[in-house]
Coordinates of N, CA and C in Angstrom, one line a residue:
M8 N 13.5 -21.4 8.7 CA 12.6 -21.9 7.8 C 11.4 -21.1 7.7
G9 N 10.9 -20.8 6.5 CA 9.8 -19.9 6.3 C 8.4 -20.6 6.5
R10 N 7.4 -19.8 6.3 CA 6.0 -20.3 6.5 C 5.4 -20.5 5.1
P11 N 4.9 -21.7 4.8 CA 4.2 -22.0 3.6 C 2.9 -21.2 3.5
M12 N 2.8 -20.3 2.5 CA 1.6 -19.5 2.4 C 0.9 -19.8 1.0
I13 N -0.4 -19.9 1.1 CA -1.2 -20.0 -0.2 C -1.8 -18.5 -0.3
L14 N -1.4 -17.9 -1.4 CA -1.8 -16.5 -1.6 C -3.2 -16.3 -2.1
I15 N -4.0 -15.5 -1.5 CA -5.4 -15.3 -1.8 C -5.6 -13.8 -1.9
G16 N -6.3 -13.3 -2.8 CA -6.5 -11.9 -3.1 C -7.3 -11.1 -2.0
S17 N -8.3 -11.8 -1.4 CA -9.2 -11.0 -0.5 C -9.4 -11.8 0.8
V18 N -9.8 -11.0 1.8 CA -10.0 -11.6 3.1 C -11.2 -12.5 3.0
T19 N -12.2 -12.1 2.2 CA -13.4 -13.0 2.1 C -13.1 -14.3 1.5
Y20 N -12.3 -14.4 0.5 CA -12.0 -15.7 -0.1 C -11.0 -16.5 0.9
A21 N -10.2 -15.8 1.6 CA -9.3 -16.4 2.5 C -10.1 -17.1 3.6
M22 N -11.1 -16.4 4.1 CA -11.9 -17.0 5.2 C -12.8 -18.1 4.7
K23 N -13.3 -18.0 3.4 CA -14.0 -19.2 2.8 C -13.1 -20.3 2.7
G24 N -11.9 -20.1 2.2 CA -10.9 -21.1 2.1 C -10.6 -21.8 3.4
Q25 N -10.4 -21.0 4.4 CA -10.1 -21.6 5.7 C -11.2 -22.5 6.2
R26 N -12.5 -22.1 6.0 CA -13.6 -23.0 6.4 C -13.6 -24.3 5.6
L27 N -13.4 -24.1 4.3 CA -13.3 -25.3 3.4 C -12.3 -26.3 3.8
L28 N -11.1 -25.8 4.1 CA -10.0 -26.7 4.5 C -10.3 -27.3 5.8
A29 N -10.9 -26.6 6.7 CA -11.3 -27.2 8.0 C -12.2 -28.4 7.8
H30 N -13.1 -28.3 6.8 CA -14.0 -29.4 6.5 C -13.2 -30.7 6.1
Y31 N -12.0 -30.5 5.5 CA -11.1 -31.6 5.1 C -10.1 -31.9 6.2
G32 N -10.2 -31.3 7.4 CA -9.3 -31.6 8.5 C -7.9 -30.9 8.3
I33 N -7.9 -29.9 7.5 CA -6.6 -29.2 7.3 C -6.6 -27.9 8.0
R34 N -5.7 -27.7 9.0 CA -5.6 -26.5 9.7 C -5.0 -25.4 8.9
S35 N -5.5 -24.2 9.0 CA -4.9 -23.0 8.4 C -5.2 -21.8 9.2
T36 N -4.4 -20.8 8.9 CA -4.6 -19.5 9.5 C -4.6 -18.4 8.4
V37 N -5.6 -17.5 8.5 CA -5.7 -16.3 7.6 C -4.7 -15.3 8.1
E38 N -3.8 -14.8 7.2 CA -2.9 -13.8 7.5 C -2.8 -12.7 6.5
R39 N -2.6 -11.5 7.0 CA -2.5 -10.3 6.1 C -1.1 -10.4 5.5
I40 N -1.0 -10.2 4.2 CA 0.3 -10.2 3.5 C 0.5 -8.7 3.1
Y41 N 1.6 -8.2 3.7 CA 1.9 -6.8 3.4 C 2.8 -6.7 2.2
H42 N 2.5 -5.8 1.3 CA 3.3 -5.6 0.1 C 4.7 -5.1 0.5
N43 N 5.7 -5.6 -0.1 CA 7.1 -5.2 0.3 C 7.7 -4.4 -0.9
S44 N 8.9 -4.0 -0.8 CA 9.5 -3.1 -1.8 C 9.6 -3.7 -3.2
D45 N 9.6 -5.0 -3.3 CA 9.7 -5.6 -4.7 C 8.3 -5.8 -5.3
G46 N 7.3 -5.4 -4.6 CA 5.9 -5.5 -5.2 C 5.2 -6.8 -4.9
R47 N 5.8 -7.7 -4.2 CA 5.2 -9.0 -3.9 C 4.2 -8.9 -2.8
G48 N 3.3 -9.8 -2.8 CA 2.2 -9.9 -1.9 C 0.9 -9.7 -2.6
C49 N -0.1 -10.1 -2.0 CA -1.4 -10.1 -2.7 C -2.6 -9.7 -1.8
G50 N -2.3 -9.3 -0.6 CA -3.4 -9.0 0.3 C -3.5 -9.9 1.5
Y51 N -4.0 -11.1 1.2 CA -4.2 -12.1 2.3 C -3.6 -13.5 1.8
G52 N -3.3 -14.3 2.8 CA -2.8 -15.6 2.5 C -3.3 -16.6 3.6
L53 N -3.2 -17.8 3.3 CA -3.5 -18.9 4.2 C -2.2 -19.6 4.5
Y54 N -1.9 -19.6 5.8 CA -0.7 -20.3 6.3 C -1.2 -21.7 6.6
V55 N -0.6 -22.7 5.8 CA -1.0 -24.1 5.9 C 0.3 -24.8 6.2
P56 N 0.6 -25.1 7.5 CA 1.8 -25.7 7.8 C 2.1 -27.2 7.3
I57 N 1.0 -27.9 7.2 CA 1.1 -29.3 6.6 C 0.0 -29.5 5.6
R58 N 0.3 -30.5 4.7 CA -0.7 -30.8 3.6 C -0.9 -29.6 2.7
T59 N 0.1 -28.8 2.5 CA 0.0 -27.5 1.7 C -0.4 -27.8 0.3
D60 N 0.2 -28.8 -0.3 CA -0.1 -29.1 -1.7 C -1.6 -29.6 -1.9
E61 N -2.0 -30.4 -1.0 CA -3.4 -30.9 -1.0 C -4.3 -29.7 -0.7
A62 N -4.0 -28.8 0.2 CA -4.8 -27.7 0.5 C -5.0 -26.8 -0.8
E63 N -3.9 -26.5 -1.5 CA -4.0 -25.7 -2.7 C -4.9 -26.3 -3.7
R64 N -4.7 -27.6 -3.9 CA -5.5 -28.3 -4.9 C -7.0 -28.3 -4.5
I65 N -7.3 -28.4 -3.2 CA -8.7 -28.3 -2.8 C -9.3 -26.9 -3.1
L66 N -8.5 -25.9 -2.7 CA -9.0 -24.6 -2.9 C -9.3 -24.3 -4.4
R67 N -8.3 -24.6 -5.3 CA -8.5 -24.4 -6.7 C -9.7 -25.2 -7.3
Q68 N -9.8 -26.4 -6.9 CA -10.9 -27.2 -7.4 C -12.3 -26.7 -6.9
S69 N -12.3 -26.0 -5.8 CA -13.5 -25.5 -5.2 C -13.8 -24.0 -5.7
G70 N -13.0 -23.5 -6.5 CA -13.3 -22.2 -7.1 C -12.7 -21.0 -6.3
I71 N -11.9 -21.3 -5.3 CA -11.3 -20.2 -4.5 C -10.1 -19.7 -5.4
P72 N -10.1 -18.4 -5.7 CA -9.0 -17.9 -6.5 C -7.7 -17.8 -5.8
V73 N -6.8 -18.7 -6.2 CA -5.4 -18.8 -5.6 C -4.5 -18.0 -6.5
A74 N -3.8 -17.0 -5.9 CA -2.8 -16.2 -6.7 C -1.5 -16.8 -6.7
G75 N -1.2 -17.9 -6.0 CA 0.1 -18.5 -6.0 C 0.5 -19.0 -4.6
R76 N 1.8 -19.4 -4.5 CA 2.3 -19.9 -3.2 C 3.6 -19.2 -3.0
D77 N 4.0 -19.1 -1.8 CA 5.3 -18.6 -1.4 C 5.6 -19.0 0.0
V78 N 6.9 -18.8 0.4 CA 7.3 -19.1 1.7 C 7.7 -17.7 2.3
W79 N 7.0 -17.4 3.3 CA 7.2 -16.0 3.9 C 8.0 -16.2 5.2
E80 N 8.9 -15.2 5.3 CA 9.8 -15.2 6.5 C 9.1 -14.3 7.6
G81 N 9.3 -14.6 8.8 CA 8.8 -13.7 9.8 C 7.7 -14.2 10.7

């Protein structure tokens, strides 16, 4: 099973997002997303193991630029 990742373009926004989610009691981890051969990846992501839908909604409503979501293996 993969890891649910909320894709964020920069480490600065990822760290802001992590602090914001912590305020709501949502645990997350900032992770570097490496571009692979098919061009996917965006720089940084937030691994949010539970409440991922809620976390994405909070980030978007708070102005954190979310590039999308994916499930990353590894």
